[in-house]
N, CA and C atoms as an extended XYZ file, in Angstrom:
528
Properties=species:S:1:pos:R:3:atomname:S:1:resname:S:1:resid:I:1 pbc="F F F"
N       146.141      100.627      111.153 N   MET     1
C       146.430      100.973      109.770 CA  MET     1
C       145.126      100.983      108.964 C   MET     1
N       144.905      102.039      108.225 N   GLU     2
C       143.721      102.150      107.369 CA  GLU     2
C       144.138      102.342      105.923 C   GLU     2
N       143.346      101.742      105.033 N   LYS     3
C       143.595      101.894      103.615 CA  LYS     3
C       142.259      102.235      102.953 C   LYS     3
N       142.240      103.301      102.163 N   ILE     4
C       141.021      103.676      101.442 CA  ILE     4
C       140.880      102.753      100.232 C   ILE     4
N       139.766      102.002      100.206 N   LEU     5
C       139.499      101.080       99.103 CA  LEU     5
C       138.661      101.724       98.007 C   LEU     5
N       137.767      102.627       98.404 N   MET     6
C       136.906      103.311       97.435 CA  MET     6
C       136.691      104.751       97.894 C   MET     6
N       136.868      105.665       96.968 N   THR     7
C       136.563      107.061       97.235 CA  THR     7
C       135.076      107.296       96.971 C   THR     7
N       134.607      108.484       97.249 N   GLU     8
C       133.215      108.835       96.971 CA  GLU     8
C       132.902      108.692       95.482 C   GLU     8
N       133.819      109.130       94.621 N   ASP     9
C       133.605      108.993       93.174 CA  ASP     9
C       133.508      107.530       92.763 C   ASP     9
N       134.381      106.693       93.303 N   ALA    10
C       134.333      105.262       92.985 CA  ALA    10
C       133.030      104.643       93.479 C   ALA    10
N       132.578      105.070       94.647 N   MET    11
C       131.307      104.554       95.165 CA  MET    11
C       130.148      104.974       94.263 C   MET    11
N       130.163      106.207       93.792 N   ASN    12
C       129.090      106.667       92.894 CA  ASN    12
C       129.076      105.879       91.584 C   ASN    12
N       130.252      105.585       91.048 N   ARG    13
C       130.305      104.750       89.842 CA  ARG    13
C       129.753      103.351       90.123 C   ARG    13
N       130.030      102.847       91.301 N   THR    14
C       129.541      101.522       91.684 CA  THR    14
C       128.027      101.535       91.865 C   THR    14
N       127.477      102.599       92.443 N   PHE    15
C       126.015      102.718       92.545 CA  PHE    15
C       125.396      102.638       91.147 C   PHE    15
N       126.003      103.329       90.198 N   SER    16
C       125.484      103.312       88.824 CA  SER    16
C       125.556      101.914       88.220 C   SER    16
N       126.688      101.236       88.394 N   ARG    17
C       126.832       99.887       87.852 CA  ARG    17
C       125.816       98.934       88.458 C   ARG    17
N       125.647       99.003       89.776 N   LEU    18
C       124.684       98.130       90.442 CA  LEU    18
C       123.256       98.404       89.963 C   LEU    18
N       122.936       99.675       89.753 N   ALA    19
C       121.606      100.025       89.237 CA  ALA    19
C       121.399       99.408       87.860 C   ALA    19
N       122.400       99.496       87.008 N   HIS    20
C       122.303       98.880       85.671 CA  HIS    20
C       122.135       97.367       85.773 C   HIS    20
N       122.858       96.730       86.681 N   GLU    21
C       122.735       95.279       86.850 CA  GLU    21
C       121.326       94.896       87.289 C   GLU    21
N       120.740       95.672       88.184 N   ILE    22
C       119.373       95.399       88.646 CA  ILE    22
C       118.396       95.563       87.495 C   ILE    22
N       118.563       96.606       86.711 N   ILE    23
C       117.683       96.845       85.555 CA  ILE    23
C       117.784       95.682       84.570 C   ILE    23
N       119.006       95.233       84.307 N   GLU    24
C       119.216       94.141       83.350 CA  GLU    24
C       118.654       92.814       83.851 C   GLU    24
N       118.762       92.547       85.131 N   LYS    25
C       118.350       91.253       85.677 CA  LYS    25
C       116.840       91.151       85.918 C   LYS    25
N       116.166       92.282       86.081 N   ASN    26
C       114.756       92.290       86.441 CA  ASN    26
C       113.938       92.912       85.323 C   ASN    26
N       113.257       92.049       84.578 N   GLU    27
C       112.484       92.478       83.419 CA  GLU    27
C       111.374       93.460       83.796 C   GLU    27
N       110.690       93.192       84.910 N   LYS    28
C       109.586       94.044       85.346 CA  LYS    28
C       110.016       94.841       86.582 C   LYS    28
N       110.558       96.010       86.357 N   LEU    29
C       111.008       96.834       87.476 CA  LEU    29
C       109.851       97.254       88.378 C   LEU    29
N       108.630       97.251       87.851 N   CYS    30
C       107.473       97.622       88.666 CA  CYS    30
C       107.228       96.606       89.779 C   CYS    30
N       107.839       95.425       89.688 N   ASP    31
C       107.707       94.397       90.721 CA  ASP    31
C       108.909       94.337       91.656 C   ASP    31
N       109.825       95.298       91.537 N   VAL    32
C       111.047       95.311       92.339 CA  VAL    32
C       110.929       96.347       93.453 C   VAL    32
N       111.371       95.953       94.651 N   VAL    33
C       111.488       96.889       95.767 CA  VAL    33
C       112.872       96.707       96.381 C   VAL    33
N       113.403       97.764       96.942 N   LEU    34
C       114.680       97.704       97.647 CA  LEU    34
C       114.413       97.829       99.138 C   LEU    34
N       115.067       96.986       99.935 N   VAL    35
C       114.935       97.057      101.386 CA  VAL    35
C       116.341       97.103      101.967 C   VAL    35
N       116.667       98.244      102.555 N   GLY    36
C       117.980       98.418      103.151 CA  GLY    36
C       118.014       97.916      104.578 C   GLY    36
N       119.064       97.171      104.908 N   VAL    37
C       119.256       96.705      106.269 CA  VAL    37
C       119.856       97.863      107.056 C   VAL    37
N       119.191       98.199      108.181 N   LEU    38
C       119.689       99.301      109.003 CA  LEU    38
C       121.107       98.994      109.462 C   LEU    38
N       121.985       99.883      109.400 N   ARG    39
C       121.902      101.282      109.126 CA  ARG    39
C       122.366      101.603      107.711 C   ARG    39
N       123.583      101.230      107.385 N   ARG    40
C       124.164      101.718      106.138 CA  ARG    40
C       123.578      101.105      104.875 C   ARG    40
N       122.839      100.032      104.995 N   GLY    41
C       122.159       99.485      103.825 CA  GLY    41
C       121.081      100.411      103.295 C   GLY    41
N       120.535      101.251      104.170 N   VAL    42
C       119.441      102.144      103.770 CA  VAL    42
C       119.921      103.245      102.822 C   VAL    42
N       120.941      104.044      103.181 N   PRO    43
C       121.389      105.064      102.228 CA  PRO    43
C       121.948      104.470      100.934 C   PRO    43
N       122.528      103.280      101.008 N   ILE    44
C       123.005      102.620       99.789 CA  ILE    44
C       121.815      102.287       98.898 C   ILE    44
N       120.749      101.721       99.486 N   ALA    45
C       119.539      101.403       98.727 CA  ALA    45
C       118.938      102.661       98.109 C   ALA    45
N       118.922      103.749       98.862 N   GLU    46
C       118.361      105.005       98.346 CA  GLU    46
C       119.157      105.536       97.158 C   GLU    46
N       120.485      105.451       97.241 N   GLU    47
C       121.328      105.908       96.126 CA  GLU    47
C       121.095      105.058       94.881 C   GLU    47
N       120.980      103.758       95.067 N   ILE    48
C       120.762      102.868       93.925 CA  ILE    48
C       119.380      103.115       93.322 C   ILE    48
N       118.377      103.351       94.160 N   ALA    49
C       117.028      103.658       93.656 CA  ALA    49
C       117.046      104.942       92.821 C   ALA    49
N       117.804      105.943       93.251 N   LYS    50
C       117.928      107.187       92.471 CA  LYS    50
C       118.544      106.908       91.105 C   LYS    50
N       119.584      106.080       91.101 N   LYS    51
C       120.248      105.746       89.829 CA  LYS    51
C       119.311      104.959       88.918 C   LYS    51
N       118.547      104.018       89.476 N   ILE    52
C       117.592      103.259       88.666 CA  ILE    52
C       116.584      104.212       88.032 C   ILE    52
N       116.127      105.188       88.801 N   TYR    53
C       115.181      106.172       88.255 CA  TYR    53
C       115.848      106.981       87.133 C   TYR    53
N       117.087      107.405       87.354 N   ASP    54
C       117.804      108.176       86.329 CA  ASP    54
C       117.947      107.395       85.030 C   ASP    54
N       118.211      106.093       85.140 N   PHE    55
C       118.467      105.275       83.954 CA  PHE    55
C       117.209      104.717       83.295 C   PHE    55
N       116.157      104.479       84.086 N   SER    56
C       114.974      103.802       83.536 CA  SER    56
C       113.679      104.594       83.650 C   SER    56
N       113.660      105.600       84.513 N   GLY    57
C       112.420      106.333       84.764 CA  GLY    57
C       111.494      105.615       85.736 C   GLY    57
N       111.908      104.455       86.221 N   GLU    58
C       111.082      103.666       87.162 CA  GLU    58
C       111.424      104.067       88.595 C   GLU    58
N       110.377      104.415       89.344 N   ASN    59
C       110.552      104.803       90.734 CA  ASN    59
C       110.431      103.559       91.608 C   ASN    59
N       111.540      103.083       92.163 N   ILE    60
C       111.581      101.862       92.966 CA  ILE    60
C       111.396      102.230       94.435 C   ILE    60
N       110.403      101.625       95.116 N   PRO    61
C       110.226      101.899       96.548 CA  PRO    61
C       111.423      101.406       97.358 C   PRO    61
N       111.744      102.164       98.409 N   VAL    62
C       112.845      101.793       99.300 CA  VAL    62
C       112.308      101.725      100.725 C   VAL    62
N       112.554      100.610      101.385 N   GLY    63
C       112.162      100.443      102.780 CA  GLY    63
C       113.378      100.192      103.647 C   GLY    63
N       113.146      100.225      104.962 N   THR    64
C       114.215       99.944      105.916 CA  THR    64
C       113.833       98.734      106.754 C   THR    64
N       114.831       97.965      107.137 N   LEU    65
C       114.602       96.739      107.881 CA  LEU    65
C       115.550       96.676      109.067 C   LEU    65
N       114.988       96.518      110.256 N   ASP    66
C       115.787       96.332      111.464 CA  ASP    66
C       115.788       94.846      111.792 C   ASP    66
N       116.962       94.256      111.838 N   ILE    67
C       117.062       92.811      112.065 CA  ILE    67
C       117.515       92.488      113.489 C   ILE    67
N       117.526       93.471      114.365 N   SER    68
C       118.077       93.295      115.720 CA  SER    68
C       117.543       92.063      116.434 C   SER    68
N       116.239       91.858      116.408 N   LEU    69
C       115.647       90.740      117.143 CA  LEU    69
C       115.756       89.412      116.406 C   LEU    69
N       116.220       89.441      115.171 N   TYR    70
C       116.351       88.217      114.375 CA  TYR    70
C       117.765       87.663      114.384 C   TYR    70
N       118.679       88.400      115.007 N   ARG    71
C       120.070       87.956      115.042 CA  ARG    71
C       120.197       86.705      115.898 C   ARG    71
N       121.113       85.823      115.524 N   ASP    72
C       121.270       84.589      116.294 CA  ASP    72
C       122.148       84.775      117.526 C   ASP    72
N       122.645       85.998      117.734 N   ASP    73
C       123.444       86.255      118.932 CA  ASP    73
C       122.707       87.121      119.951 C   ASP    73
N       121.391       87.320      119.774 N   VAL    74
C       120.606       88.087      120.742 CA  VAL    74
C       120.645       87.331      122.067 C   VAL    74
N       120.949       88.040      123.120 N   GLY    75
C       121.020       87.416      124.432 CA  GLY    75
C       122.414       86.959      124.805 C   GLY    75
N       123.329       86.912      123.843 N   GLU    76
C       124.699       86.497      124.148 CA  GLU    76
C       125.532       87.644      124.688 C   GLU    76
N       125.048       88.864      124.481 N   THR    77
C       125.748       90.026      125.017 CA  THR    77
C       124.935       90.579      126.174 C   THR    77
N       125.528       91.449      126.942 N   GLU    78
C       124.842       92.016      128.099 CA  GLU    78
C       123.703       92.937      127.701 C   GLU    78
N       123.881       93.694      126.648 N   ASP    79
C       122.876       94.677      126.252 CA  ASP    79
C       121.853       94.050      125.319 C   ASP    79
N       120.583       94.256      125.621 N   PHE    80
C       119.523       93.817      124.723 CA  PHE    80
C       119.425       94.854      123.613 C   PHE    80
N       119.234       94.438      122.359 N   PRO    81
C       119.255       95.404      121.260 CA  PRO    81
C       118.137       96.436      121.352 C   PRO    81
N       118.472       97.650      120.924 N   LYS    82
C       117.455       98.695      120.806 CA  LYS    82
C       116.825       98.543      119.433 C   LYS    82
N       115.562       98.199      119.410 N   VAL    83
C       114.880       97.901      118.160 CA  VAL    83
C       114.339       99.178      117.546 C   VAL    83
N       114.619       99.347      116.275 N   LYS    84
C       114.061      100.458      115.501 CA  LYS    84
C       112.939       99.875      114.658 C   LYS    84
N       111.957      100.652      114.371 N   ALA    85
C       110.806      100.141      113.618 CA  ALA    85
C       111.177       99.903      112.154 C   ALA    85
N       110.580       98.846      111.589 N   HIS    86
C       110.694       98.655      110.148 CA  HIS    86
C       109.970       99.812      109.485 C   HIS    86
N       110.420      100.183      108.340 N   SER    87
C       109.714      101.195      107.570 CA  SER    87
C       109.560      100.663      106.146 C   SER    87
N       108.610       99.779      105.997 N   ILE    88
C       108.270       99.252      104.677 CA  ILE    88
C       106.792       99.556      104.492 C   ILE    88
N       106.524      100.717      103.914 N   ASP    89
C       105.138      101.179      103.796 CA  ASP    89
C       104.568      100.906      102.404 C   ASP    89
N       104.984       99.793      101.833 N   PHE    90
C       104.474       99.347      100.538 CA  PHE    90
C       104.359       97.830      100.601 C   PHE    90
N       103.553       97.289       99.720 N   ASP    91
C       103.312       95.847       99.712 CA  ASP    91
C       104.509       95.119       99.111 C   ASP    91
N       105.012       94.106       99.833 N   ILE    92
C       106.112       93.304       99.291 CA  ILE    92
C       105.641       91.908       98.897 C   ILE    92
N       104.372       91.628       99.120 N   HIS    93
C       103.828       90.327       98.737 CA  HIS    93
C       103.924       90.169       97.221 C   HIS    93
N       104.502       89.057       96.783 N   GLU    94
C       104.683       88.751       95.359 CA  GLU    94
C       105.580       89.759       94.628 C   GLU    94
N       106.390       90.494       95.363 N   LYS    95
C       107.367       91.408       94.760 CA  LYS    95
C       108.753       90.767       94.802 C   LYS    95
N       109.647       91.288       93.993 N   CYS    96
C       111.048       90.900       94.063 CA  CYS    96
C       111.715       91.860       95.044 C   CYS    96
N       112.043       91.361       96.222 N   VAL    97
C       112.672       92.168       97.262 CA  VAL    97
C       114.180       92.053       97.105 C   VAL    97
N       114.822       93.191       96.924 N   ILE    98
C       116.284       93.201       96.891 CA  ILE    98
C       116.762       93.732       98.239 C   ILE    98
N       117.325       92.835       99.046 N   LEU    99
C       117.910       93.226      100.327 CA  LEU    99
C       119.240       93.912      100.044 C   LEU    99
N       119.459       95.046      100.682 N   VAL   100
C       120.687       95.818      100.458 CA  VAL   100
C       121.420       95.963      101.787 C   VAL   100
N       122.683       95.549      101.798 N   ASP   101
C       123.515       95.710      102.988 CA  ASP   101
C       124.871       96.251      102.567 C   ASP   101
N       125.564       96.865      103.523 N   ASP   102
C       126.847       97.481      103.193 CA  ASP   102
C       127.953       96.448      103.008 C   ASP   102
N       128.086       95.501      103.958 N   VAL   103
C       129.160       94.510      103.894 CA  VAL   103
C       128.568       93.138      104.181 C   VAL   103
N       128.931       92.150      103.366 N   ILE   104
C       128.588       90.773      103.701 CA  ILE   104
C       129.860       90.092      104.172 C   ILE   104
N       129.713       89.392      105.290 N   PHE   105
C       130.849       88.727      105.918 CA  PHE   105
C       130.454       87.268      106.161 C   PHE   105
N       129.901       86.935      107.303 N   THR   106
C       129.567       85.548      107.621 CA  THR   106
C       128.274       85.087      106.957 C   THR   106
N       127.381       86.028      106.670 N   GLY   107
C       126.072       85.696      106.110 CA  GLY   107
C       124.966       85.701      107.154 C   GLY   107
N       125.315       85.876      108.409 N   ARG   108
C       124.324       85.816      109.485 CA  ARG   108
C       123.348       86.993      109.456 C   ARG   108
N       123.812       88.167      109.088 N   THR   109
C       122.909       89.309      108.963 CA  THR   109
C       121.887       89.059      107.869 C   THR   109
N       122.321       88.496      106.764 N   VAL   110
C       121.405       88.206      105.651 CA  VAL   110
C       120.369       87.176      106.076 C   VAL   110
N       120.795       86.141      106.784 N   ARG   111
C       119.851       85.138      107.272 CA  ARG   111
C       118.792       85.789      108.148 C   ARG   111
N       119.217       86.667      109.036 N   ALA   112
C       118.280       87.373      109.908 CA  ALA   112
C       117.338       88.258      109.096 C   ALA   112
N       117.864       88.926      108.082 N   ALA   113
C       117.039       89.808      107.243 CA  ALA   113
C       115.988       89.008      106.475 C   ALA   113
N       116.358       87.842      105.994 N   ILE   114
C       115.400       87.005      105.269 CA  ILE   114
C       114.269       86.570      106.206 C   ILE   114
N       114.614       86.178      107.427 N   GLU   115
C       113.579       85.822      108.405 CA  GLU   115
C       112.649       87.002      108.668 C   GLU   115
N       113.212       88.183      108.826 N   ALA   116
C       112.403       89.371      109.089 CA  ALA   116
C       111.465       89.661      107.916 C   ALA   116
N       111.960       89.533      106.698 N   ILE   117
C       111.128       89.763      105.508 CA  ILE   117
C       109.945       88.805      105.493 C   ILE   117
N       110.188       87.524      105.763 N   PHE   118
C       109.108       86.536      105.732 CA  PHE   118
C       108.104       86.734      106.858 C   PHE   118
N       108.498       87.418      107.928 N   ASP   119
C       107.525       87.758      108.970 CA  ASP   119
C       106.599       88.893      108.522 C   ASP   119
N       107.031       89.653      107.533 N   ILE   120
C       106.213       90.761      107.012 CA  ILE   120
C       105.278       90.262      105.912 C   ILE   120
N       105.796       89.499      104.981 N   ALA   121
C       105.003       88.996      103.848 CA  ALA   121
C       105.811       87.936      103.119 C   ALA   121
N       105.180       87.347      102.118 N   ARG   122
C       105.870       86.340      101.299 CA  ARG   122
C       106.153       86.946       99.927 C   ARG   122
N       107.400       87.381       99.727 N   PRO   123
C       107.745       87.956       98.425 CA  PRO   123
C       107.848       86.882       97.351 C   PRO   123
N       107.796       87.334       96.099 N   LYS   124
C       107.987       86.417       94.965 CA  LYS   124
C       109.405       85.843       94.996 C   LYS   124
N       110.365       86.710       95.270 N   CYS   125
C       111.755       86.288       95.386 CA  CYS   125
C       112.509       87.298       96.230 C   CYS   125
N       113.654       86.872       96.719 N   ILE   126
C       114.559       87.761       97.438 CA  ILE   126
C       115.906       87.680       96.752 C   ILE   126
N       116.428       88.854       96.395 N   GLN   127
C       117.780       88.953       95.859 CA  GLN   127
C       118.611       89.713       96.880 C   GLN   127
N       119.913       89.568       96.808 N   LEU   128
C       120.804       90.200       97.770 CA  LEU   128
C       121.818       91.082       97.059 C   LEU   128
N       121.927       92.312       97.555 N   LEU   129
C       122.948       93.233       97.087 CA  LEU   129
C       123.847       93.557       98.268 C   LEU   129
N       125.129       93.261       98.124 N   ALA   130
C       126.124       93.613       99.134 CA  ALA   130
C       127.077       94.615       98.494 C   ALA   130
N       127.218       95.761       99.107 N   PHE   131
C       128.107       96.758       98.515 CA  PHE   131
C       129.549       96.256       98.545 C   PHE   131
N       129.933       95.584       99.634 N   VAL   132
C       131.265       94.984       99.725 CA  VAL   132
C       131.107       93.538      100.195 C   VAL   132
N       131.764       92.628       99.489 N   ASP   133
C       131.823       91.225       99.902 CA  ASP   133
C       133.245       90.953      100.365 C   ASP   133
N       133.384       90.684      101.662 N   ARG   134
C       134.726       90.470      102.217 CA  ARG   134
C       135.053       89.005      102.438 C   ARG   134
N       134.127       88.109      102.068 N   GLY   135
C       134.397       86.684      102.196 CA  GLY   135
C       134.153       86.158      103.592 C   GLY   135
N       134.654       84.968      103.852 N   HIS   136
C       134.575       84.298      105.161 CA  HIS   136
C       133.162       83.882      105.537 C   HIS   136
N       132.380       83.415      104.575 N   ARG   137
C       130.998       83.017      104.839 CA  ARG   137
C       130.931       81.824      105.774 C   ARG   137
N       129.981       81.868      106.707 N   GLU   138
C       129.676       80.758      107.596 CA  GLU   138
C       128.381       80.066      107.183 C   GLU   138
N       127.607       80.723      106.347 N   LEU   139
C       126.341       80.185      105.856 CA  LEU   139
C       126.383       80.183      104.329 C   LEU   139
N       125.637       79.280      103.687 N   PRO   140
C       125.676       79.199      102.217 CA  PRO   140
C       124.849       80.303      101.560 C   PRO   140
N       125.365       81.518      101.663 N   ILE   141
C       124.669       82.693      101.130 CA  ILE   141
C       125.613       83.422      100.192 C   ILE   141
N       125.097       83.750       99.000 N   LYS   142
C       125.904       84.446       98.005 CA  LYS   142
C       125.100       85.622       97.444 C   LYS   142
N       125.683       86.815       97.405 N   PRO   143
C       124.955       87.969       96.858 CA  PRO   143
C       124.707       87.837       95.356 C   PRO   143
N       123.570       88.385       94.919 N   ASP   144
C       123.259       88.473       93.491 CA  ASP   144
C       123.994       89.647       92.852 C   ASP   144
N       124.233       90.680       93.642 N   TYR   145
C       124.905       91.893       93.167 CA  TYR   145
C       125.986       92.245       94.183 C   TYR   145
N       127.191       92.524       93.694 N   VAL   146
C       128.304       92.896       94.572 CA  VAL   146
C       128.946       94.153       94.015 C   VAL   146
N       129.101       95.148       94.881 N   GLY   147
C       129.777       96.374       94.478 CA  GLY   147
C       131.267       96.158       94.325 C   GLY   147
N       131.881       95.524       95.329 N   LYS   148
C       133.322       95.287       95.297 CA  LYS   148
C       133.636       94.055       96.136 C   LYS   148
N       134.436       93.155       95.584 N   ASN   149
C       134.960       92.015       96.330 CA  ASN   149
C       136.268       92.441       96.977 C   ASN   149
N       136.371       92.237       98.296 N   VAL   150
C       137.567       92.620       99.022 CA  VAL   150
C       138.001       91.434       99.884 C   VAL   150
N       138.910       90.609       99.380 N   PRO   151
C       139.398       89.511      100.209 CA  PRO   151
C       140.084       90.087      101.448 C   PRO   151
N       139.709       89.559      102.612 N   THR   152
C       140.253       90.076      103.863 CA  THR   152
C       140.748       88.932      104.726 C   THR   152
N       141.556       89.282      105.705 N   SER   153
C       141.883       88.327      106.758 CA  SER   153
C       140.827       88.507      107.848 C   SER   153
N       140.750       87.544      108.743 N   LEU   154
C       139.767       87.655      109.825 CA  LEU   154
C       140.073       88.804      110.768 C   LEU   154
N       141.320       89.250      110.801 N   SER   155
C       141.687       90.348      111.701 CA  SER   155
C       141.383       91.723      111.097 C   SER   155
N       141.050       91.757      109.822 N   GLU   156
C       140.744       93.028      109.170 CA  GLU   156
C       139.257       93.325      109.247 C   GLU   156
N       138.920       94.583      109.030 N   LYS   157
C       137.536       95.019      109.043 CA  LYS   157
C       137.325       95.981      107.875 C   LYS   157
N       136.163       95.872      107.243 N   VAL   158
C       135.804       96.774      106.154 CA  VAL   158
C       134.735       97.730      106.655 C   VAL   158
N       134.967       99.020      106.500 N   LEU   159
C       134.001      100.037      106.901 CA  LEU   159
C       133.490      100.761      105.660 C   LEU   159
N       132.179      100.727      105.468 N   VAL   160
C       131.552      101.517      104.422 CA  VAL   160
C       131.016      102.766      105.102 C   VAL   160
N       131.585      103.892      104.751 N   LYS   161
C       131.170      105.159      105.361 CA  LYS   161
C       130.236      105.894      104.407 C   LYS   161
N       129.145      106.413      104.962 N   VAL   162
C       128.195      107.208      104.181 CA  VAL   162
C       127.999      108.537      104.890 C   VAL   162
N       127.812      109.579      104.108 N   SER   163
C       127.771      110.921      104.685 CA  SER   163
C       126.678      111.083      105.733 C   SER   163
N       125.551      110.407      105.553 N   ARG   164
C       124.437      110.535      106.502 CA  ARG   164
C       124.862      110.208      107.927 C   ARG   164
N       125.698      109.207      108.097 N   TYR   165
C       126.101      108.768      109.430 CA  TYR   165
C       127.539      109.115      109.779 C   TYR   165
N       128.379      109.239      108.763 N   ASP   166
C       129.818      109.381      109.021 CA  ASP   166
C       130.409      110.712      108.587 C   ASP   166
N       129.633      111.523      107.887 N   GLY   167
C       130.134      112.807      107.414 CA  GLY   167
C       131.039      112.701      106.199 C   GLY   167
N       131.257      111.493      105.702 N   GLU   168
C       132.066      111.273      104.506 CA  GLU   168
C       131.587      109.987      103.846 C   GLU   168
N       131.946      109.832      102.577 N   THR   169
C       131.525      108.664      101.811 CA  THR   169
C       132.764      107.995      101.234 C   THR   169
N       133.059      106.792      101.753 N   GLN   170
C       134.202      106.023      101.283 CA  GLN   170
C       134.179      104.635      101.895 C   GLN   170
N       135.004      103.751      101.358 N   VAL   171
C       135.161      102.414      101.915 CA  VAL   171
C       136.601      102.289      102.399 C   VAL   171
N       136.747      101.810      103.624 N   ILE   172
C       138.058      101.725      104.263 CA  ILE   172
C       138.314      100.302      104.755 C   ILE   172
N       139.553       99.847      104.603 N   LEU   173
C       140.012       98.585      105.157 CA  LEU   173
C       140.837       98.919      106.398 C   LEU   173
N       140.480       98.327      107.536 N   CYS   174
C       141.187       98.587      108.794 CA  CYS   174
C       141.826       97.318      109.324 C   CYS   174
N       142.917       97.492      110.015 N   GLY   175
C       143.548       96.352      110.685 CA  GLY   175
C       144.642       95.725      109.884 C   GLY   175
N       144.996       94.532      110.255 N   ALA   176
C       146.008       93.685      109.637 CA  ALA   176
C       147.242       93.572      110.458 C   ALA   176
């Protein structure tokens, strides 16, 4: 069973709201960078960066982060992860890094992303943007920006679809 939680239009409105929240929370946008967690965090970060530019005129750099080797379950499965290169071609030292991910669940992906960021440089601060927060945290991690809170059961799954990878843009709740 699938249920559409957000249409493309609703997602676009949410990108705009999140961009406004980032502008309001960060006095010096010139010190802000967005880093999308591969895969779907990247197009989300890019959309939000476009909205920030539309609203403020500030061009926010967007990078990509592969956390495959930082996961705490590496080696627990048969397949070793295929690592994609980080693409952060700007300085993040003393910057406010906003990590962007599609769904926050246990918090383990965020923990891995924070470790990966600190292996690159020491930012001034790290903020977290989760497009969907589905709850069930296993680690004490809370997003600074949330697109949509979706209380779920453990048997359900939230899929954030983006046209780049899925051919459509929407958020879907599966299972139950």
